[in-house]
């Protein structure tokens, strides 16, 4: 009565989650990271000299935006475009 019947089927292992990129706030900058690799960043100017423009960079793409949200979206978009394009000069 105290024994449970042995299971014949093993429980399936949980699928590993794909790494998801995330934003991290820093001093005068925000970084977009995937694990330990920085995919892009949004920079502010020096505190007393900042002109109110957010400058962003992701891979070979860069630009300026009026708001932090716009700059973050631009970085995310540039990362997606960069991930979907084939690299021309990299060796396979």
Coordinates of N, CA and C in Angstrom, one line a residue:
X1 N 0.8 -1.2 0.0 CA 0.0 0.0 0.0 C 0.9 1.3 0.0
X2 N 2.0 1.2 0.6 CA 2.9 2.4 0.7 C 3.7 2.7 -0.5
X3 N 3.8 1.7 -1.4 CA 4.6 1.8 -2.6 C 3.8 2.4 -3.8
X4 N 4.5 3.3 -4.5 CA 3.8 3.9 -5.7 C 4.3 3.1 -6.9
X5 N 3.5 2.9 -7.9 CA 4.0 2.2 -9.1 C 5.1 3.0 -9.8
X6 N 6.0 2.3 -10.3 CA 7.2 2.9 -11.0 C 6.7 3.5 -12.3
X7 N 7.2 4.7 -12.6 CA 6.8 5.3 -13.9 C 7.7 4.8 -15.0
X8 N 7.1 4.6 -16.1 CA 7.9 4.1 -17.2 C 8.3 5.2 -18.1
X9 N 7.6 6.3 -18.2 CA 8.0 7.4 -19.0 C 8.7 8.5 -18.1
X10 N 9.8 9.0 -18.7 CA 10.5 10.0 -18.0 C 9.9 11.4 -18.3
X11 N 10.0 12.2 -17.3 CA 9.5 13.6 -17.5 C 10.3 14.3 -18.5
X12 N 9.7 15.0 -19.5 CA 10.5 15.8 -20.4 C 11.3 16.9 -19.8
X13 N 12.5 17.1 -20.3 CA 13.4 18.2 -19.7 C 12.8 19.5 -20.2
X14 N 12.8 20.5 -19.3 CA 12.3 21.8 -19.8 C 13.2 22.4 -20.8
X15 N 12.7 23.0 -21.8 CA 13.5 23.6 -22.9 C 14.2 24.8 -22.4
X16 N 15.4 25.0 -22.9 CA 16.2 26.1 -22.4 C 15.7 27.4 -23.1
X17 N 15.6 28.4 -22.3 CA 15.1 29.7 -22.8 C 16.2 30.3 -23.6
X18 N 15.8 30.9 -24.7 CA 16.7 31.6 -25.6 C 17.1 32.9 -24.8
X19 N 18.4 33.3 -24.9 CA 18.8 34.5 -24.3 C 18.0 35.7 -24.9
X20 N 17.7 36.6 -24.0 CA 16.9 37.8 -24.5 C 17.8 39.0 -24.2
X21 N 17.9 39.9 -25.2 CA 18.6 41.1 -25.0 C 17.9 42.0 -23.9
X22 N 18.7 42.8 -23.2 CA 18.1 43.7 -22.2 C 18.9 45.0 -22.1
X23 N 18.2 46.0 -21.6 CA 18.8 47.3 -21.4 C 19.3 47.5 -20.0
X24 N 20.5 48.1 -19.9 CA 21.1 48.3 -18.6 C 21.5 49.8 -18.5
X25 N 21.1 50.5 -17.5 CA 21.4 51.9 -17.3 C 22.8 52.1 -16.7
X26 N 23.5 53.0 -17.3 CA 24.8 53.3 -16.8 C 24.9 54.8 -16.6
X27 N 26.1 55.3 -16.3 CA 26.3 56.7 -16.0 C 26.4 57.4 -17.4
X28 N 25.5 58.3 -17.7 CA 25.4 59.0 -18.9 C 25.3 58.1 -20.2
X29 N 24.8 56.9 -20.0 CA 24.6 56.0 -21.1 C 23.7 54.8 -20.7
X30 N 23.1 54.2 -21.7 CA 22.3 53.0 -21.5 C 22.9 52.0 -22.5
X31 N 23.1 50.8 -22.1 CA 23.6 49.7 -22.9 C 22.6 48.7 -23.2
X32 N 22.6 48.1 -24.4 CA 21.8 47.0 -24.8 C 22.6 45.8 -24.9
X33 N 22.4 44.8 -24.1 CA 23.2 43.6 -23.9 C 22.5 42.3 -24.2
X34 N 23.3 41.4 -24.8 CA 22.8 40.0 -25.0 C 23.9 39.2 -24.3
X35 N 23.6 38.7 -23.1 CA 24.6 38.0 -22.3 C 25.7 39.0 -21.9
X36 N 27.0 38.7 -22.3 CA 28.1 39.6 -22.0 C 28.5 40.4 -23.2
X37 N 27.7 40.3 -24.3 CA 28.1 41.1 -25.5 C 27.2 42.3 -25.6
X38 N 27.8 43.5 -25.7 CA 27.0 44.7 -25.9 C 26.6 44.9 -27.3
X39 N 25.3 45.0 -27.6 CA 24.8 45.1 -29.0 C 24.8 46.5 -29.4
X40 N 24.5 47.4 -28.5 CA 24.4 48.9 -28.8 C 24.3 49.7 -27.6
X41 N 24.3 51.0 -27.8 CA 24.2 51.9 -26.6 C 23.6 53.3 -27.0
X42 N 23.1 53.9 -26.0 CA 22.6 55.3 -26.1 C 23.4 56.1 -25.2
X43 N 23.9 57.2 -25.7 CA 24.8 58.1 -24.9 C 24.1 59.5 -24.7
X44 N 24.4 60.1 -23.5 CA 24.0 61.4 -23.3 C 25.3 62.2 -23.2
X45 N 25.2 63.5 -23.4 CA 26.4 64.4 -23.3 C 26.7 64.6 -21.9
X46 N 27.8 65.3 -21.6 CA 28.2 65.7 -20.2 C 27.1 66.4 -19.6
X47 N 27.0 66.2 -18.2 CA 25.8 66.8 -17.5 C 25.6 68.3 -17.7
X48 N 26.6 69.1 -17.6 CA 26.4 70.6 -17.7 C 26.3 71.0 -19.1
X49 N 26.8 70.2 -20.1 CA 26.9 70.6 -21.5 C 25.9 69.9 -22.3
X50 N 25.0 69.0 -21.7 CA 24.1 68.2 -22.6 C 23.1 69.0 -23.3
X51 N 23.0 68.7 -24.6 CA 22.1 69.5 -25.5 C 20.7 68.9 -25.6
X52 N 20.4 67.9 -24.9 CA 19.1 67.3 -25.0 C 18.9 66.2 -26.1
X53 N 20.0 65.9 -26.8 CA 19.9 64.9 -27.9 C 20.5 63.6 -27.4
X54 N 19.8 62.5 -27.7 CA 20.4 61.2 -27.4 C 21.1 60.6 -28.6
X55 N 22.3 60.2 -28.4 CA 23.1 59.7 -29.6 C 23.2 58.2 -29.4
X56 N 22.8 57.4 -30.4 CA 22.8 56.0 -30.3 C 23.7 55.4 -31.3
X57 N 24.2 54.1 -31.0 CA 25.1 53.4 -31.9 C 24.8 51.9 -31.7
X58 N 24.7 51.2 -32.8 CA 24.5 49.7 -32.8 C 25.2 49.2 -34.0
X59 N 26.3 48.5 -33.8 CA 27.1 48.0 -34.9 C 27.6 49.1 -35.8
X60 N 27.3 49.1 -37.1 CA 27.8 50.1 -38.0 C 26.7 51.3 -38.1
X61 N 25.6 51.1 -37.4 CA 24.6 52.1 -37.5 C 24.7 53.1 -36.3
X62 N 24.4 54.4 -36.6 CA 24.3 55.3 -35.5 C 23.4 56.5 -35.9
X63 N 23.0 57.2 -34.9 CA 22.1 58.4 -35.2 C 21.8 59.1 -33.9
X64 N 20.8 60.0 -34.0 CA 20.4 60.9 -32.9 C 18.9 60.8 -32.8
X65 N 18.4 61.0 -31.6 CA 17.0 61.0 -31.3 C 16.7 62.1 -30.3
X66 N 15.4 62.5 -30.3 CA 15.0 63.5 -29.3 C 14.6 63.0 -28.0
X67 N 14.2 61.7 -27.9 CA 13.8 61.1 -26.6 C 14.6 59.8 -26.4
X68 N 14.7 59.4 -25.2 CA 15.3 58.1 -24.9 C 14.6 56.9 -25.5
X69 N 13.3 56.9 -25.4 CA 12.5 55.8 -26.0 C 12.8 55.7 -27.5
X70 N 12.8 56.8 -28.2 CA 13.1 56.8 -29.7 C 14.5 56.2 -29.9
X71 N 15.5 56.6 -29.1 CA 16.8 56.2 -29.3 C 16.9 54.7 -29.0
X72 N 16.3 54.2 -28.0 CA 16.3 52.8 -27.7 C 15.6 52.0 -28.8
X73 N 14.5 52.4 -29.3 CA 13.9 51.7 -30.4 C 14.8 51.7 -31.6
X74 N 15.5 52.8 -31.9 CA 16.4 52.8 -33.0 C 17.5 51.8 -32.9
X75 N 18.1 51.6 -31.7 CA 19.1 50.6 -31.4 C 18.5 49.2 -31.6
X76 N 17.4 49.0 -31.0 CA 16.7 47.7 -31.2 C 16.5 47.3 -32.7
X77 N 16.0 48.3 -33.4 CA 15.8 48.1 -34.8 C 17.1 47.9 -35.6
X78 N 18.1 48.6 -35.3 CA 19.4 48.4 -35.9 C 20.0 47.0 -35.6
X79 N 19.8 46.6 -34.4 CA 20.3 45.2 -34.0 C 19.5 44.2 -34.8
X80 N 18.2 44.3 -35.0 CA 17.4 43.4 -35.8 C 17.9 43.4 -37.2
X81 N 18.1 44.5 -37.8 CA 18.5 44.6 -39.2 C 19.9 44.0 -39.3
X82 N 20.8 44.3 -38.4 CA 22.1 43.7 -38.5 C 22.1 42.2 -38.3
X83 N 21.2 41.7 -37.5 CA 21.1 40.2 -37.3 C 20.6 39.5 -38.6
X84 N 19.7 40.2 -39.3 CA 19.1 39.6 -40.5 C 19.9 39.7 -41.8
X85 N 20.9 40.6 -41.8 CA 21.7 40.8 -43.0 C 22.9 39.9 -42.9
X86 N 23.3 39.4 -44.1 CA 24.5 38.5 -44.2 C 25.7 39.4 -44.2
X87 N 26.7 38.9 -43.6 CA 28.0 39.7 -43.5 C 28.7 39.4 -44.8
X88 N 29.2 40.4 -45.5 CA 29.9 40.2 -46.8 C 31.3 39.7 -46.7
X89 N 32.1 40.2 -45.7 CA 33.5 39.9 -45.7 C 34.0 38.9 -44.6
X90 N 33.0 38.4 -43.9 CA 33.4 37.4 -42.9 C 33.6 36.0 -43.5
X91 N 34.7 35.3 -43.1 CA 34.9 34.0 -43.6 C 34.0 33.0 -42.9
X92 N 33.4 32.1 -43.7 CA 32.5 31.1 -43.1 C 33.1 30.1 -42.1

